[in-house]
C-alpha positions as a LaTeX table, in Angstrom:
\begin{tabular}{lrrr}
\hline
Residue & $x$ (\AA) & $y$ (\AA) & $z$ (\AA) \\
\hline
Met1 & 0.04 & $-0.03$ & $-0.08$ \\
Ala2 & 1.29 & 3.43 & $-1.06$ \\
Glu3 & 2.07 & 6.00 & 1.43 \\
Val4 & 0.34 & 9.01 & 1.15 \\
Ala5 & 2.71 & 12.26 & 0.85 \\
Arg6 & 2.62 & 14.65 & 3.75 \\
Thr7 & 2.82 & 18.40 & 2.84 \\
Tyr8 & 5.85 & 20.03 & 4.38 \\
Gly9 & 5.04 & 23.75 & 3.44 \\
Met10 & 4.64 & 26.32 & 0.95 \\
Ile11 & 7.66 & 27.91 & $-0.88$ \\
Ala12 & 7.76 & 31.14 & $-2.60$ \\
Glu13 & 10.67 & 32.44 & $-4.73$ \\
Phe14 & 11.95 & 35.75 & $-4.96$ \\
Arg15 & 14.21 & 37.81 & $-7.28$ \\
Thr16 & 15.89 & 40.21 & $-5.20$ \\
Ala17 & 17.13 & 40.94 & $-1.80$ \\
Ala18 & 14.95 & 43.66 & $-1.24$ \\
Ser19 & 11.76 & 41.70 & $-2.22$ \\
Ile20 & 12.52 & 38.96 & 0.02 \\
Leu21 & 13.27 & 41.45 & 2.92 \\
His22 & 9.77 & 43.04 & 2.06 \\
Ala23 & 8.05 & 39.53 & 1.81 \\
Ala24 & 9.86 & 38.59 & 5.49 \\
Glu25 & 8.22 & 41.65 & 6.95 \\
Lys26 & 4.89 & 40.89 & 5.74 \\
Val27 & 4.89 & 37.17 & 6.94 \\
Arg28 & 6.41 & 38.33 & 10.14 \\
Asp29 & 3.42 & 40.90 & 10.52 \\
Ala30 & 0.92 & 38.26 & 9.82 \\
Gly31 & 1.90 & 36.38 & 12.77 \\
Phe32 & 3.47 & 33.46 & 11.43 \\
Arg33 & 5.81 & 31.49 & 13.59 \\
Lys34 & 7.24 & 28.29 & 11.83 \\
Trp35 & 8.91 & 29.85 & 8.64 \\
Asp36 & 12.45 & 30.47 & 7.25 \\
Val37 & 14.26 & 32.32 & 4.44 \\
Phe38 & 16.88 & 31.02 & 2.49 \\
Thr39 & 19.18 & 33.31 & 0.44 \\
Pro40 & 22.38 & 33.00 & $-1.71$ \\
Phe41 & 24.21 & 35.56 & 0.67 \\
Pro42 & 23.49 & 37.24 & 3.99 \\
Val43 & 21.14 & 40.12 & 3.63 \\
His44 & 21.59 & 43.04 & 5.70 \\
Gly45 & 18.47 & 43.77 & 8.16 \\
Met46 & 16.77 & 40.20 & 7.58 \\
Asp47 & 17.16 & 39.16 & 11.29 \\
Arg48 & 15.00 & 42.27 & 11.93 \\
Ala49 & 12.82 & 41.67 & 9.17 \\
Met50 & 11.92 & 38.05 & 10.42 \\
Gly51 & 11.83 & 39.28 & 14.33 \\
Leu52 & 14.69 & 37.11 & 15.20 \\
Lys53 & 16.26 & 37.74 & 18.75 \\
Asn54 & 19.75 & 37.42 & 19.70 \\
Ser55 & 21.46 & 34.15 & 19.40 \\
Lys56 & 21.86 & 31.75 & 22.34 \\
Val57 & 25.14 & 30.57 & 21.38 \\
Gly58 & 26.80 & 33.23 & 23.17 \\
Trp59 & 25.78 & 31.69 & 26.59 \\
Phe60 & 27.20 & 28.24 & 25.44 \\
Thr61 & 30.42 & 30.11 & 24.84 \\
Phe62 & 30.38 & 31.73 & 28.11 \\
Leu63 & 29.79 & 28.51 & 29.95 \\
Gly64 & 32.52 & 26.88 & 28.31 \\
Gly65 & 34.80 & 29.27 & 29.05 \\
Val66 & 34.01 & 29.25 & 32.68 \\
Ala67 & 34.22 & 25.57 & 32.54 \\
Gly68 & 37.46 & 25.70 & 31.10 \\
Tyr69 & 39.06 & 28.33 & 33.30 \\
Thr70 & 37.83 & 26.52 & 36.13 \\
Thr71 & 39.19 & 23.35 & 35.03 \\
Gly72 & 42.57 & 24.84 & 34.68 \\
Met73 & 42.67 & 26.25 & 37.96 \\
Leu74 & 41.40 & 22.96 & 39.73 \\
Met75 & 44.16 & 21.04 & 37.36 \\
Ile76 & 47.04 & 23.33 & 38.88 \\
Trp77 & 45.70 & 23.26 & 42.44 \\
Trp78 & 45.28 & 19.44 & 42.29 \\
Met79 & 48.88 & 18.79 & 40.78 \\
Asn80 & 50.82 & 21.52 & 42.83 \\
Ala81 & 49.00 & 21.60 & 46.24 \\
Tyr82 & 47.58 & 18.01 & 46.73 \\
Asp83 & 49.05 & 15.18 & 44.08 \\
Tyr84 & 52.82 & 16.08 & 44.06 \\
Pro85 & 53.38 & 19.06 & 46.58 \\
Ile86 & 57.17 & 20.40 & 46.27 \\
Val87 & 58.12 & 22.98 & 49.02 \\
Ile88 & 60.42 & 25.44 & 47.14 \\
Val89 & 61.79 & 28.16 & 48.96 \\
Gly90 & 58.84 & 28.74 & 51.10 \\
Lys91 & 56.62 & 29.57 & 48.04 \\
Pro92 & 52.68 & 28.67 & 48.36 \\
Met93 & 51.89 & 25.23 & 47.03 \\
Phe94 & 49.29 & 27.06 & 44.87 \\
Ser95 & 49.09 & 30.54 & 43.68 \\
Pro96 & 46.31 & 31.83 & 40.91 \\
Phe97 & 49.22 & 33.64 & 39.21 \\
Ala98 & 50.94 & 30.35 & 38.25 \\
Gly99 & 47.57 & 28.89 & 37.06 \\
Phe100 & 46.66 & 31.69 & 34.80 \\
Ala101 & 48.55 & 30.46 & 31.66 \\
Pro102 & 46.71 & 27.05 & 31.23 \\
Ser103 & 43.63 & 28.53 & 32.45 \\
Tyr104 & 43.49 & 30.95 & 29.92 \\
Glu105 & 44.21 & 28.47 & 27.22 \\
Leu106 & 41.61 & 26.13 & 28.82 \\
Thr107 & 39.12 & 28.88 & 28.52 \\
Ile108 & 39.62 & 29.63 & 25.01 \\
Leu109 & 39.64 & 25.91 & 24.03 \\
Phe110 & 36.47 & 25.31 & 26.24 \\
Gly111 & 34.62 & 28.30 & 24.75 \\
Ala112 & 35.34 & 27.20 & 21.26 \\
Phe113 & 33.92 & 23.97 & 22.09 \\
Gly114 & 30.69 & 25.51 & 23.67 \\
Ser115 & 30.48 & 27.70 & 20.73 \\
Leu116 & 30.42 & 24.64 & 18.38 \\
Phe117 & 28.26 & 22.36 & 20.23 \\
Gly118 & 25.91 & 25.15 & 21.22 \\
Met119 & 25.45 & 26.07 & 17.55 \\
Leu120 & 24.87 & 22.09 & 16.59 \\
Phe121 & 22.51 & 21.62 & 19.41 \\
Leu122 & 20.42 & 24.98 & 18.83 \\
Asn123 & 20.35 & 24.35 & 15.04 \\
Arg124 & 19.38 & 20.69 & 15.74 \\
Leu125 & 22.20 & 19.52 & 13.71 \\
Pro126 & 23.25 & 17.23 & 12.02 \\
Arg127 & 20.01 & 16.94 & 10.16 \\
Leu128 & 20.83 & 14.47 & 7.21 \\
Tyr129 & 17.59 & 15.08 & 5.43 \\
His130 & 15.41 & 18.16 & 4.82 \\
Pro131 & 12.01 & 18.17 & 2.66 \\
Leu132 & 13.41 & 21.12 & 0.55 \\
Leu133 & 16.27 & 19.37 & $-0.84$ \\
Lys134 & 13.76 & 17.54 & $-3.37$ \\
Asn135 & 12.41 & 20.63 & $-4.58$ \\
Lys136 & 14.16 & 21.42 & $-8.41$ \\
Arg137 & 13.75 & 25.02 & $-8.12$ \\
Phe138 & 15.19 & 25.13 & $-4.31$ \\
Ala139 & 18.49 & 24.33 & $-5.90$ \\
Leu140 & 18.60 & 27.98 & $-7.46$ \\
Val141 & 18.95 & 29.27 & $-3.96$ \\
Thr142 & 23.02 & 28.66 & $-4.07$ \\
His143 & 23.03 & 30.89 & $-7.29$ \\
Asp144 & 20.59 & 33.85 & $-7.71$ \\
Arg145 & 17.15 & 33.11 & $-6.11$ \\
Phe146 & 15.80 & 33.83 & $-2.84$ \\
Phe147 & 13.15 & 31.73 & $-1.12$ \\
Leu148 & 10.73 & 31.80 & 1.98 \\
Val149 & 9.13 & 28.71 & 3.48 \\
Val150 & 6.06 & 28.76 & 5.64 \\
Glu151 & 5.58 & 25.42 & 7.32 \\
Cys152 & 2.25 & 23.65 & 7.28 \\
Asp153 & 2.69 & 23.14 & 11.10 \\
Asp154 & 2.07 & 26.79 & 11.82 \\
Pro155 & $-0.89$ & 27.79 & 13.54 \\
Asn156 & $-1.80$ & 30.42 & 11.28 \\
Tyr157 & $-1.19$ & 28.40 & 8.22 \\
Ser158 & $-4.07$ & 28.39 & 5.62 \\
Glu159 & $-3.22$ & 27.15 & 2.08 \\
Thr160 & $-5.25$ & 29.79 & 0.28 \\
Glu161 & $-4.45$ & 32.75 & 2.82 \\
Thr162 & $-0.87$ & 31.99 & 2.79 \\
Arg163 & $-0.64$ & 31.80 & $-0.88$ \\
Ala164 & $-2.75$ & 34.98 & $-1.36$ \\
Leu165 & $-0.34$ & 36.62 & 1.02 \\
Leu166 & 2.78 & 35.55 & $-0.73$ \\
Glu167 & 1.38 & 36.78 & $-3.87$ \\
Lys168 & 0.78 & 39.99 & $-2.56$ \\
Ala169 & 4.16 & 40.29 & $-1.28$ \\
Gly170 & 5.38 & 39.80 & $-4.80$ \\
Ser171 & 6.43 & 36.30 & $-5.38$ \\
Pro172 & 6.48 & 35.06 & $-8.97$ \\
His173 & 6.28 & 31.36 & $-8.14$ \\
Ile174 & 4.71 & 29.79 & $-5.24$ \\
Glu175 & 4.39 & 26.07 & $-4.79$ \\
Leu176 & 3.57 & 23.21 & $-2.01$ \\
Val177 & 6.54 & 21.19 & $-0.86$ \\
Glu178 & 6.13 & 17.55 & $-0.03$ \\
Glu179 & 7.79 & 15.69 & 3.02 \\
\hline
\end{tabular}
């Protein structure tokens, strides 16, 4: 028995960066939540047009840096004050000044790992399949076309009203994308 194809969303093609920016503002103002824009290059002002907030990746970087610094200081304390203490000329067993260099390096390393893994987590990557990759016209996004996709799971999605909104925004080509 053949499985019925489920609709993923509606894709609209635009020819210029200005037109996709204008369309993104219209879709945002219409109250859509599950939609995205795909462009061949970064478009200045698109985050504002889409109503996106600042990324949370910085928090992952910060927490990675704090973990790195703490790991470095604990490592130096453990090695010098507890595991193998050597009394040299009456110097203290642990000094934060001596542990700064390795702690600094671990701050940078763990911060970089925090950024990488935070970005992968927040973007839900790796994602080995996406329904848009089956669409033939979507391949033009790497050349000179701009696409706006509204997912069917969005609470405001209605096929006729969404199509009318995208046509009013100036899209010359609109079609449904199957999963």
